[in-house]
mmCIF file with all atom_site columns, C-alpha atoms in Angstrom:
data_model
loop_
_atom_site.group_PDB
_atom_site.id
_atom_site.type_symbol
_atom_site.label_atom_id
_atom_site.label_alt_id
_atom_site.label_comp_id
_atom_site.label_asym_id
_atom_site.label_entity_id
_atom_site.label_seq_id
_atom_site.pdbx_PDB_ins_code
_atom_site.Cartn_x
_atom_site.Cartn_y
_atom_site.Cartn_z
_atom_site.occupancy
_atom_site.B_iso_or_equiv
_atom_site.pdbx_formal_charge
_atom_site.auth_seq_id
_atom_site.auth_comp_id
_atom_site.auth_asym_id
_atom_site.auth_atom_id
_atom_site.pdbx_PDB_model_num
ATOM 1   C CA . UNK R 1 1   ? 85.753 -36.810 -14.275 1.00 58.00 ? 1   UNK R CA 1
ATOM 2   C CA . UNK R 1 2   ? 84.417 -34.388 -16.936 1.00 71.00 ? 2   UNK R CA 1
ATOM 3   C CA . UNK R 1 3   ? 80.545 -35.825 -16.367 1.00 81.00 ? 3   UNK R CA 1
ATOM 4   C CA . UNK R 1 4   ? 78.565 -38.376 -15.334 1.00 90.00 ? 4   UNK R CA 1
ATOM 5   C CA . UNK R 1 5   ? 74.773 -40.146 -15.825 1.00 92.00 ? 5   UNK R CA 1
ATOM 6   C CA . UNK R 1 6   ? 72.810 -40.248 -13.095 1.00 93.00 ? 6   UNK R CA 1
ATOM 7   C CA . UNK R 1 7   ? 70.748 -43.072 -12.600 1.00 94.00 ? 7   UNK R CA 1
ATOM 8   C CA . UNK R 1 8   ? 67.673 -43.043 -10.645 1.00 95.00 ? 8   UNK R CA 1
ATOM 9   C CA . UNK R 1 9   ? 65.456 -45.506 -9.844  1.00 94.00 ? 9   UNK R CA 1
ATOM 10  C CA . UNK R 1 10  ? 62.021 -45.069 -8.051  1.00 91.00 ? 10  UNK R CA 1
ATOM 11  C CA . UNK R 1 11  ? 59.199 -47.264 -7.077  1.00 87.00 ? 11  UNK R CA 1
ATOM 12  C CA . UNK R 1 12  ? 58.932 -48.975 -11.094 1.00 89.00 ? 12  UNK R CA 1
ATOM 13  C CA . UNK R 1 13  ? 60.545 -45.687 -13.089 1.00 91.00 ? 13  UNK R CA 1
ATOM 14  C CA . UNK R 1 14  ? 63.954 -45.525 -13.973 1.00 95.00 ? 14  UNK R CA 1
ATOM 15  C CA . UNK R 1 15  ? 64.867 -42.175 -15.155 1.00 94.00 ? 15  UNK R CA 1
ATOM 16  C CA . UNK R 1 16  ? 68.903 -40.861 -16.347 1.00 93.00 ? 16  UNK R CA 1
ATOM 17  C CA . UNK R 1 17  ? 70.615 -37.483 -17.152 1.00 93.00 ? 17  UNK R CA 1
ATOM 18  C CA . UNK R 1 18  ? 73.957 -36.341 -17.585 1.00 92.00 ? 18  UNK R CA 1
ATOM 19  C CA . UNK R 1 19  ? 75.727 -34.528 -14.589 1.00 90.00 ? 19  UNK R CA 1
ATOM 20  C CA . UNK R 1 20  ? 78.510 -31.702 -15.572 1.00 90.00 ? 20  UNK R CA 1
ATOM 21  C CA . UNK R 1 21  ? 81.367 -32.474 -13.265 1.00 87.00 ? 21  UNK R CA 1
ATOM 22  C CA . UNK R 1 22  ? 80.335 -29.168 -11.100 1.00 87.00 ? 22  UNK R CA 1
ATOM 23  C CA . UNK R 1 23  ? 76.869 -30.764 -10.724 1.00 88.00 ? 23  UNK R CA 1
ATOM 24  C CA . UNK R 1 24  ? 78.345 -33.400 -9.319  1.00 90.00 ? 24  UNK R CA 1
ATOM 25  C CA . UNK R 1 25  ? 78.329 -33.060 -5.333  1.00 92.00 ? 25  UNK R CA 1
ATOM 26  C CA . UNK R 1 26  ? 75.633 -33.457 -3.063  1.00 92.00 ? 26  UNK R CA 1
ATOM 27  C CA . UNK R 1 27  ? 73.346 -30.967 -3.795  1.00 92.00 ? 27  UNK R CA 1
ATOM 28  C CA . UNK R 1 28  ? 73.962 -30.875 -7.130  1.00 92.00 ? 28  UNK R CA 1
ATOM 29  C CA . UNK R 1 29  ? 72.840 -34.529 -7.061  1.00 93.00 ? 29  UNK R CA 1
ATOM 30  C CA . UNK R 1 30  ? 69.927 -33.690 -5.014  1.00 92.00 ? 30  UNK R CA 1
ATOM 31  C CA . UNK R 1 31  ? 68.981 -30.767 -7.487  1.00 92.00 ? 31  UNK R CA 1
ATOM 32  C CA . UNK R 1 32  ? 69.200 -32.934 -10.398 1.00 93.00 ? 32  UNK R CA 1
ATOM 33  C CA . UNK R 1 33  ? 66.696 -35.514 -8.355  1.00 92.00 ? 33  UNK R CA 1
ATOM 34  C CA . UNK R 1 34  ? 64.672 -32.793 -8.101  1.00 90.00 ? 34  UNK R CA 1
ATOM 35  C CA . UNK R 1 35  ? 64.910 -32.218 -11.353 1.00 91.00 ? 35  UNK R CA 1
ATOM 36  C CA . UNK R 1 36  ? 64.470 -36.177 -12.222 1.00 93.00 ? 36  UNK R CA 1
ATOM 37  C CA . UNK R 1 37  ? 61.203 -36.655 -9.610  1.00 91.00 ? 37  UNK R CA 1
ATOM 38  C CA . UNK R 1 38  ? 59.449 -33.430 -9.493  1.00 90.00 ? 38  UNK R CA 1
ATOM 39  C CA . UNK R 1 39  ? 56.614 -34.570 -7.350  1.00 87.00 ? 39  UNK R CA 1
ATOM 40  C CA . UNK R 1 40  ? 58.790 -37.132 -5.262  1.00 84.00 ? 40  UNK R CA 1
ATOM 41  C CA . UNK R 1 41  ? 59.491 -34.539 -2.627  1.00 77.00 ? 41  UNK R CA 1
ATOM 42  C CA . UNK R 1 42  ? 60.177 -36.420 0.671   1.00 79.00 ? 42  UNK R CA 1
ATOM 43  C CA . UNK R 1 43  ? 62.599 -39.037 0.060   1.00 85.00 ? 43  UNK R CA 1
ATOM 44  C CA . UNK R 1 44  ? 65.668 -41.193 0.933   1.00 90.00 ? 44  UNK R CA 1
ATOM 45  C CA . UNK R 1 45  ? 68.313 -42.606 -1.473  1.00 93.00 ? 45  UNK R CA 1
ATOM 46  C CA . UNK R 1 46  ? 69.888 -45.271 -1.485  1.00 94.00 ? 46  UNK R CA 1
ATOM 47  C CA . UNK R 1 47  ? 73.117 -46.889 -3.275  1.00 95.00 ? 47  UNK R CA 1
ATOM 48  C CA . UNK R 1 48  ? 74.611 -50.329 -3.398  1.00 94.00 ? 48  UNK R CA 1
ATOM 49  C CA . UNK R 1 49  ? 78.177 -50.372 -2.237  1.00 91.00 ? 49  UNK R CA 1
ATOM 50  C CA . UNK R 1 50  ? 80.473 -53.833 -3.610  1.00 89.00 ? 50  UNK R CA 1
ATOM 51  C CA . UNK R 1 51  ? 79.432 -56.192 -1.080  1.00 89.00 ? 51  UNK R CA 1
ATOM 52  C CA . UNK R 1 52  ? 76.088 -55.743 -2.795  1.00 90.00 ? 52  UNK R CA 1
ATOM 53  C CA . UNK R 1 53  ? 74.767 -53.768 0.807   1.00 92.00 ? 53  UNK R CA 1
ATOM 54  C CA . UNK R 1 54  ? 72.379 -50.809 0.790   1.00 92.00 ? 54  UNK R CA 1
ATOM 55  C CA . UNK R 1 55  ? 73.725 -48.001 1.986   1.00 95.00 ? 55  UNK R CA 1
ATOM 56  C CA . UNK R 1 56  ? 72.145 -44.808 2.577   1.00 94.00 ? 56  UNK R CA 1
ATOM 57  C CA . UNK R 1 57  ? 73.511 -41.747 0.784   1.00 94.00 ? 57  UNK R CA 1
ATOM 58  C CA . UNK R 1 58  ? 74.440 -38.661 2.328   1.00 93.00 ? 58  UNK R CA 1
ATOM 59  C CA . UNK R 1 59  ? 76.084 -36.015 2.525   1.00 91.00 ? 59  UNK R CA 1
ATOM 60  C CA . UNK R 1 60  ? 79.215 -37.955 4.901   1.00 93.00 ? 60  UNK R CA 1
ATOM 61  C CA . UNK R 1 61  ? 78.248 -40.307 2.339   1.00 93.00 ? 61  UNK R CA 1
ATOM 62  C CA . UNK R 1 62  ? 79.228 -38.654 -1.066  1.00 92.00 ? 62  UNK R CA 1
ATOM 63  C CA . UNK R 1 63  ? 82.313 -39.410 -1.280  1.00 93.00 ? 63  UNK R CA 1
ATOM 64  C CA . UNK R 1 64  ? 82.463 -43.318 -0.843  1.00 94.00 ? 64  UNK R CA 1
ATOM 65  C CA . UNK R 1 65  ? 79.126 -42.742 -2.893  1.00 92.00 ? 65  UNK R CA 1
ATOM 66  C CA . UNK R 1 66  ? 81.771 -41.878 -5.606  1.00 92.00 ? 66  UNK R CA 1
ATOM 67  C CA . UNK R 1 67  ? 84.039 -43.933 -4.900  1.00 91.00 ? 67  UNK R CA 1
ATOM 68  C CA . UNK R 1 68  ? 82.335 -47.153 -4.952  1.00 91.00 ? 68  UNK R CA 1
ATOM 69  C CA . UNK R 1 69  ? 80.235 -45.484 -8.789  1.00 88.00 ? 69  UNK R CA 1
ATOM 70  C CA . UNK R 1 70  ? 84.558 -45.319 -10.346 1.00 88.00 ? 70  UNK R CA 1
ATOM 71  C CA . UNK R 1 71  ? 84.972 -49.148 -8.984  1.00 86.00 ? 71  UNK R CA 1
ATOM 72  C CA . UNK R 1 72  ? 82.201 -50.236 -11.124 1.00 80.00 ? 72  UNK R CA 1
ATOM 73  C CA . UNK R 1 73  ? 82.954 -47.875 -14.086 1.00 71.00 ? 73  UNK R CA 1
ATOM 74  C CA . UNK R 1 74  ? 84.821 -50.982 -15.686 1.00 64.00 ? 74  UNK R CA 1
ATOM 75  C CA . UNK R 1 75  ? 85.813 -50.542 -19.499 1.00 58.00 ? 75  UNK R CA 1
ATOM 76  C CA . UNK R 1 76  ? 82.786 -47.694 -19.668 1.00 66.00 ? 76  UNK R CA 1
ATOM 77  C CA . UNK R 1 77  ? 83.819 -44.146 -20.883 1.00 75.00 ? 77  UNK R CA 1
ATOM 78  C CA . UNK R 1 78  ? 81.041 -42.661 -18.382 1.00 82.00 ? 78  UNK R CA 1
ATOM 79  C CA . UNK R 1 79  ? 80.929 -42.668 -14.494 1.00 87.00 ? 79  UNK R CA 1
ATOM 80  C CA . UNK R 1 80  ? 76.909 -43.757 -13.875 1.00 90.00 ? 80  UNK R CA 1
ATOM 81  C CA . UNK R 1 81  ? 75.998 -43.197 -10.531 1.00 92.00 ? 81  UNK R CA 1
ATOM 82  C CA . UNK R 1 82  ? 73.124 -45.527 -9.328  1.00 93.00 ? 82  UNK R CA 1
ATOM 83  C CA . UNK R 1 83  ? 71.100 -44.442 -6.576  1.00 95.00 ? 83  UNK R CA 1
ATOM 84  C CA . UNK R 1 84  ? 67.276 -46.003 -5.553  1.00 93.00 ? 84  UNK R CA 1
ATOM 85  C CA . UNK R 1 85  ? 65.091 -43.343 -4.117  1.00 91.00 ? 85  UNK R CA 1
ATOM 86  C CA . UNK R 1 86  ? 62.505 -44.040 -1.140  1.00 85.00 ? 86  UNK R CA 1
ATOM 87  C CA . UNK R 1 87  ? 59.524 -41.986 -0.871  1.00 73.00 ? 87  UNK R CA 1
ATOM 88  C CA . UNK R 1 88  ? 58.302 -41.062 2.723   1.00 61.00 ? 88  UNK R CA 1
ATOM 89  C CA . UNK R 1 89  ? 54.926 -41.690 1.991   1.00 57.00 ? 89  UNK R CA 1
ATOM 90  C CA . UNK R 1 90  ? 55.768 -45.459 0.263   1.00 53.00 ? 90  UNK R CA 1
ATOM 91  C CA . UNK R 1 91  ? 58.159 -45.898 4.008   1.00 50.00 ? 91  UNK R CA 1
ATOM 92  C CA . UNK R 1 92  ? 54.795 -45.259 5.927   1.00 51.00 ? 92  UNK R CA 1
ATOM 93  C CA . UNK R 1 93  ? 52.670 -47.291 3.232   1.00 56.00 ? 93  UNK R CA 1
ATOM 94  C CA . UNK R 1 94  ? 55.153 -50.503 3.875   1.00 55.00 ? 94  UNK R CA 1
ATOM 95  C CA . UNK R 1 95  ? 55.162 -49.760 7.211   1.00 55.00 ? 95  UNK R CA 1
ATOM 96  C CA . UNK R 1 96  ? 51.375 -49.627 8.043   1.00 56.00 ? 96  UNK R CA 1
ATOM 97  C CA . UNK R 1 97  ? 51.140 -53.133 5.146   1.00 55.00 ? 97  UNK R CA 1
ATOM 98  C CA . UNK R 1 98  ? 53.360 -54.500 7.307   1.00 55.00 ? 98  UNK R CA 1
ATOM 99  C CA . UNK R 1 99  ? 51.789 -52.945 11.160  1.00 57.00 ? 99  UNK R CA 1
ATOM 100 C CA . UNK R 1 100 ? 48.518 -53.817 9.972   1.00 53.00 ? 100 UNK R CA 1
ATOM 101 C CA . UNK R 1 101 ? 48.501 -56.395 6.496   1.00 52.00 ? 101 UNK R CA 1
ATOM 102 C CA . UNK R 1 102 ? 48.610 -59.544 9.095   1.00 48.00 ? 102 UNK R CA 1
ATOM 103 C CA . UNK R 1 103 ? 46.992 -58.992 11.928  1.00 49.00 ? 103 UNK R CA 1
ATOM 104 C CA . UNK R 1 104 ? 44.165 -57.490 9.616   1.00 46.00 ? 104 UNK R CA 1
ATOM 105 C CA . UNK R 1 105 ? 43.379 -60.901 8.399   1.00 45.00 ? 105 UNK R CA 1
ATOM 106 C CA . UNK R 1 106 ? 43.178 -62.344 12.221  1.00 45.00 ? 106 UNK R CA 1
ATOM 107 C CA . UNK R 1 107 ? 41.071 -58.921 12.886  1.00 43.00 ? 107 UNK R CA 1
ATOM 108 C CA . UNK R 1 108 ? 38.101 -59.776 10.125  1.00 49.00 ? 108 UNK R CA 1
ATOM 109 C CA . UNK R 1 109 ? 37.919 -63.900 11.758  1.00 46.00 ? 109 UNK R CA 1
ATOM 110 C CA . UNK R 1 110 ? 37.674 -62.455 15.346  1.00 46.00 ? 110 UNK R CA 1
ATOM 111 C CA . UNK R 1 111 ? 34.642 -60.179 13.834  1.00 50.00 ? 111 UNK R CA 1
ATOM 112 C CA . UNK R 1 112 ? 33.096 -62.962 12.869  1.00 49.00 ? 112 UNK R CA 1
ATOM 113 C CA . UNK R 1 113 ? 29.912 -63.869 14.754  1.00 50.00 ? 113 UNK R CA 1
ATOM 114 C CA . UNK R 1 114 ? 31.376 -66.661 17.510  1.00 45.00 ? 114 UNK R CA 1
ATOM 115 C CA . UNK R 1 115 ? 28.985 -69.047 18.885  1.00 47.00 ? 115 UNK R CA 1
ATOM 116 C CA . UNK R 1 116 ? 29.748 -70.948 22.196  1.00 45.00 ? 116 UNK R CA 1
ATOM 117 C CA . UNK R 1 117 ? 26.858 -73.379 22.704  1.00 48.00 ? 117 UNK R CA 1
ATOM 118 C CA . UNK R 1 118 ? 25.915 -76.717 20.173  1.00 47.00 ? 118 UNK R CA 1
ATOM 119 C CA . UNK R 1 119 ? 26.651 -76.997 16.757  1.00 48.00 ? 119 UNK R CA 1
ATOM 120 C CA . UNK R 1 120 ? 24.611 -77.854 13.925  1.00 49.00 ? 120 UNK R CA 1
ATOM 121 C CA . UNK R 1 121 ? 25.711 -81.309 13.492  1.00 49.00 ? 121 UNK R CA 1
ATOM 122 C CA . UNK R 1 122 ? 28.463 -80.124 10.641  1.00 49.00 ? 122 UNK R CA 1
ATOM 123 C CA . UNK R 1 123 ? 30.994 -78.247 12.158  1.00 48.00 ? 123 UNK R CA 1
ATOM 124 C CA . UNK R 1 124 ? 29.584 -74.736 11.891  1.00 46.00 ? 124 UNK R CA 1
ATOM 125 C CA . UNK R 1 125 ? 27.737 -72.569 14.090  1.00 44.00 ? 125 UNK R CA 1
ATOM 126 C CA . UNK R 1 126 ? 24.791 -71.130 13.945  1.00 49.00 ? 126 UNK R CA 1
ATOM 127 C CA . UNK R 1 127 ? 25.936 -67.677 15.878  1.00 46.00 ? 127 UNK R CA 1
ATOM 128 C CA . UNK R 1 128 ? 27.273 -66.957 12.319  1.00 44.00 ? 128 UNK R CA 1
ATOM 129 C CA . UNK R 1 129 ? 23.202 -66.777 10.743  1.00 46.00 ? 129 UNK R CA 1
ATOM 130 C CA . UNK R 1 130 ? 22.404 -64.406 13.577  1.00 47.00 ? 130 UNK R CA 1
ATOM 131 C CA . UNK R 1 131 ? 25.281 -61.021 13.022  1.00 48.00 ? 131 UNK R CA 1
ATOM 132 C CA . UNK R 1 132 ? 25.999 -61.254 16.682  1.00 49.00 ? 132 UNK R CA 1
ATOM 133 C CA . UNK R 1 133 ? 27.676 -63.908 19.670  1.00 49.00 ? 133 UNK R CA 1
ATOM 134 C CA . UNK R 1 134 ? 25.920 -66.888 20.576  1.00 49.00 ? 134 UNK R CA 1
ATOM 135 C CA . UNK R 1 135 ? 26.149 -67.311 24.403  1.00 47.00 ? 135 UNK R CA 1
ATOM 136 C CA . UNK R 1 136 ? 24.222 -70.023 26.102  1.00 49.00 ? 136 UNK R CA 1
ATOM 137 C CA . UNK R 1 137 ? 21.995 -70.037 23.116  1.00 48.00 ? 137 UNK R CA 1
ATOM 138 C CA . UNK R 1 138 ? 21.222 -66.388 23.360  1.00 49.00 ? 138 UNK R CA 1
ATOM 139 C CA . UNK R 1 139 ? 22.147 -64.132 20.635  1.00 52.00 ? 139 UNK R CA 1
ATOM 140 C CA . UNK R 1 140 ? 24.359 -60.954 21.358  1.00 57.00 ? 140 UNK R CA 1
ATOM 141 C CA . UNK R 1 141 ? 25.712 -58.222 19.358  1.00 70.00 ? 141 UNK R CA 1
ATOM 142 C CA . UNK R 1 142 ? 28.431 -56.038 19.740  1.00 79.00 ? 142 UNK R CA 1
ATOM 143 C CA . UNK R 1 143 ? 26.284 -53.152 20.748  1.00 80.00 ? 143 UNK R CA 1
ATOM 144 C CA . UNK R 1 144 ? 24.655 -55.117 23.457  1.00 81.00 ? 144 UNK R CA 1
ATOM 145 C CA . UNK R 1 145 ? 28.117 -56.030 24.591  1.00 82.00 ? 145 UNK R CA 1
ATOM 146 C CA . UNK R 1 146 ? 28.816 -52.824 25.435  1.00 81.00 ? 146 UNK R CA 1
ATOM 147 C CA . UNK R 1 147 ? 26.161 -52.145 26.584  1.00 83.00 ? 147 UNK R CA 1
ATOM 148 C CA . UNK R 1 148 ? 26.490 -54.692 29.868  1.00 83.00 ? 148 UNK R CA 1
ATOM 149 C CA . UNK R 1 149 ? 30.055 -54.047 29.736  1.00 83.00 ? 149 UNK R CA 1
ATOM 150 C CA . UNK R 1 150 ? 29.199 -49.910 30.966  1.00 84.00 ? 150 UNK R CA 1
ATOM 151 C CA . UNK R 1 151 ? 26.296 -51.192 33.030  1.00 85.00 ? 151 UNK R CA 1
ATOM 152 C CA . UNK R 1 152 ? 28.954 -53.776 35.002  1.00 83.00 ? 152 UNK R CA 1
ATOM 153 C CA . UNK R 1 153 ? 31.500 -50.711 34.812  1.00 81.00 ? 153 UNK R CA 1
ATOM 154 C CA . UNK R 1 154 ? 28.606 -47.965 36.305  1.00 82.00 ? 154 UNK R CA 1
ATOM 155 C CA . UNK R 1 155 ? 27.491 -51.596 39.250  1.00 81.00 ? 155 UNK R CA 1
ATOM 156 C CA . UNK R 1 156 ? 31.133 -51.376 40.179  1.00 82.00 ? 156 UNK R CA 1
ATOM 157 C CA . UNK R 1 157 ? 31.298 -47.981 40.500  1.00 78.00 ? 157 UNK R CA 1
ATOM 158 C CA . UNK R 1 158 ? 27.911 -47.545 43.029  1.00 77.00 ? 158 UNK R CA 1
ATOM 159 C CA . UNK R 1 159 ? 28.921 -50.309 45.039  1.00 78.00 ? 159 UNK R CA 1
ATOM 160 C CA . UNK R 1 160 ? 32.261 -48.763 45.751  1.00 75.00 ? 160 UNK R CA 1
ATOM 161 C CA . UNK R 1 161 ? 30.460 -45.624 46.066  1.00 80.00 ? 161 UNK R CA 1
ATOM 162 C CA . UNK R 1 162 ? 28.452 -47.253 48.809  1.00 79.00 ? 162 UNK R CA 1
ATOM 163 C CA . UNK R 1 163 ? 31.142 -49.106 50.613  1.00 83.00 ? 163 UNK R CA 1
ATOM 164 C CA . UNK R 1 164 ? 33.053 -45.521 51.052  1.00 82.00 ? 164 UNK R CA 1
ATOM 165 C CA . UNK R 1 165 ? 29.878 -44.083 52.813  1.00 82.00 ? 165 UNK R CA 1
ATOM 166 C CA . UNK R 1 166 ? 29.649 -47.326 54.840  1.00 83.00 ? 166 UNK R CA 1
ATOM 167 C CA . UNK R 1 167 ? 33.197 -46.932 55.893  1.00 85.00 ? 167 UNK R CA 1
ATOM 168 C CA . UNK R 1 168 ? 32.510 -42.672 56.100  1.00 84.00 ? 168 UNK R CA 1
ATOM 169 C CA . UNK R 1 169 ? 29.286 -42.926 58.399  1.00 83.00 ? 169 UNK R CA 1
ATOM 170 C CA . UNK R 1 170 ? 31.124 -46.089 60.769  1.00 86.00 ? 170 UNK R CA 1
ATOM 171 C CA . UNK R 1 171 ? 34.400 -43.616 61.121  1.00 86.00 ? 171 UNK R CA 1
ATOM 172 C CA . UNK R 1 172 ? 32.116 -40.665 62.591  1.00 86.00 ? 172 UNK R CA 1
ATOM 173 C CA . UNK R 1 173 ? 29.737 -42.699 64.676  1.00 86.00 ? 173 UNK R CA 1
ATOM 174 C CA . UNK R 1 174 ? 32.784 -44.547 65.947  1.00 87.00 ? 174 UNK R CA 1
ATOM 175 C CA . UNK R 1 175 ? 33.967 -40.898 66.734  1.00 86.00 ? 175 UNK R CA 1
ATOM 176 C CA . UNK R 1 176 ? 30.156 -39.318 68.566  1.00 88.00 ? 176 UNK R CA 1
ATOM 177 C CA . UNK R 1 177 ? 30.939 -42.815 70.849  1.00 87.00 ? 177 UNK R CA 1
ATOM 178 C CA . UNK R 1 178 ? 34.185 -41.967 71.950  1.00 85.00 ? 178 UNK R CA 1
ATOM 179 C CA . UNK R 1 179 ? 32.576 -38.520 72.888  1.00 84.00 ? 179 UNK R CA 1
ATOM 180 C CA . UNK R 1 180 ? 29.194 -40.038 74.606  1.00 84.00 ? 180 UNK R CA 1
ATOM 181 C CA . UNK R 1 181 ? 32.344 -41.853 76.504  1.00 85.00 ? 181 UNK R CA 1
ATOM 182 C CA . UNK R 1 182 ? 34.372 -39.186 77.700  1.00 84.00 ? 182 UNK R CA 1
ATOM 183 C CA . UNK R 1 183 ? 31.226 -37.299 78.552  1.00 84.00 ? 183 UNK R CA 1
ATOM 184 C CA . UNK R 1 184 ? 30.114 -40.575 81.145  1.00 84.00 ? 184 UNK R CA 1
ATOM 185 C CA . UNK R 1 185 ? 26.581 -40.764 78.675  1.00 85.00 ? 185 UNK R CA 1
ATOM 186 C CA . UNK R 1 186 ? 25.035 -43.154 76.704  1.00 84.00 ? 186 UNK R CA 1
ATOM 187 C CA . UNK R 1 187 ? 24.680 -42.641 72.696  1.00 81.00 ? 187 UNK R CA 1
ATOM 188 C CA . UNK R 1 188 ? 21.281 -42.400 71.157  1.00 83.00 ? 188 UNK R CA 1
ATOM 189 C CA . UNK R 1 189 ? 20.657 -46.031 69.777  1.00 74.00 ? 189 UNK R CA 1
ATOM 190 C CA . UNK R 1 190 ? 19.855 -43.733 66.484  1.00 78.00 ? 190 UNK R CA 1
ATOM 191 C CA . UNK R 1 191 ? 22.718 -42.182 66.035  1.00 78.00 ? 191 UNK R CA 1
ATOM 192 C CA . UNK R 1 192 ? 24.438 -45.988 65.456  1.00 78.00 ? 192 UNK R CA 1
ATOM 193 C CA . UNK R 1 193 ? 21.922 -47.300 62.700  1.00 78.00 ? 193 UNK R CA 1
ATOM 194 C CA . UNK R 1 194 ? 22.088 -46.893 59.099  1.00 78.00 ? 194 UNK R CA 1
ATOM 195 C CA . UNK R 1 195 ? 19.894 -44.182 58.590  1.00 78.00 ? 195 UNK R CA 1
ATOM 196 C CA . UNK R 1 196 ? 21.675 -41.511 60.114  1.00 81.00 ? 196 UNK R CA 1
ATOM 197 C CA . UNK R 1 197 ? 23.215 -39.777 57.141  1.00 86.00 ? 197 UNK R CA 1
ATOM 198 C CA . UNK R 1 198 ? 27.418 -38.241 57.159  1.00 85.00 ? 198 UNK R CA 1
ATOM 199 C CA . UNK R 1 199 ? 25.778 -34.466 57.205  1.00 87.00 ? 199 UNK R CA 1
ATOM 200 C CA . UNK R 1 200 ? 23.593 -35.435 60.595  1.00 86.00 ? 200 UNK R CA 1
ATOM 201 C CA . UNK R 1 201 ? 26.596 -37.692 62.332  1.00 86.00 ? 201 UNK R CA 1
ATOM 202 C CA . UNK R 1 202 ? 29.389 -34.409 61.596  1.00 88.00 ? 202 UNK R CA 1
ATOM 203 C CA . UNK R 1 203 ? 26.674 -32.375 62.493  1.00 86.00 ? 203 UNK R CA 1
ATOM 204 C CA . UNK R 1 204 ? 25.782 -33.774 65.477  1.00 86.00 ? 204 UNK R CA 1
ATOM 205 C CA . UNK R 1 205 ? 30.049 -34.331 66.543  1.00 85.00 ? 205 UNK R CA 1
ATOM 206 C CA . UNK R 1 206 ? 30.604 -31.167 66.416  1.00 84.00 ? 206 UNK R CA 1
ATOM 207 C CA . UNK R 1 207 ? 27.928 -30.310 69.282  1.00 85.00 ? 207 UNK R CA 1
ATOM 208 C CA . UNK R 1 208 ? 29.040 -32.436 71.118  1.00 83.00 ? 208 UNK R CA 1
ATOM 209 C CA . UNK R 1 209 ? 32.890 -31.353 71.032  1.00 82.00 ? 209 UNK R CA 1
ATOM 210 C CA . UNK R 1 210 ? 31.532 -28.127 71.928  1.00 84.00 ? 210 UNK R CA 1
ATOM 211 C CA . UNK R 1 211 ? 29.597 -29.564 75.531  1.00 80.00 ? 211 UNK R CA 1
ATOM 212 C CA . UNK R 1 212 ? 31.418 -28.935 78.281  1.00 77.00 ? 212 UNK R CA 1
ATOM 213 C CA . UNK R 1 213 ? 33.262 -31.564 80.202  1.00 67.00 ? 213 UNK R CA 1
#
């Protein structure tokens, strides 16, 4: 094997050059690719075997790549080494297209105005003319929906806080009632009302615990 021709394709471009025997190695081929396509930095190279399957060109597959290329040599006097490059940028773009391409139409469709209610009699909803969503004849924009969702979340948090406060108050009142039972006294009615704050009940419970029995 005196020399060979390295033919490299990248996207819609094909470039080739002669390489000497000492360059026919993994490192030599990579260096030649870098010379042919200096602007393509992060890439993957592949070749096609005798069955037409795409194989990754790497250090471990150099021998196979050369053998496959030699088998395809046929009557040509020059060994032709063919590689196809795929840059990482192209891979990312392709993955982005696959991930976003089809759903994009759905997203755009979902962002279109939607109306729940009566139509205009021609199969189209009037909500499309309002620039928002129409619920029961009332137009609601995206910001309004977000605002209402936030208000609903704040309302749930407020209810949860009130329930926790109520449970804490009842627990303290139960403990105070038990202390008065042990002392043989009646608990003041004011301590059992909802007006008594947890802070007041805690202080009163502490005083009861300090009283001699």
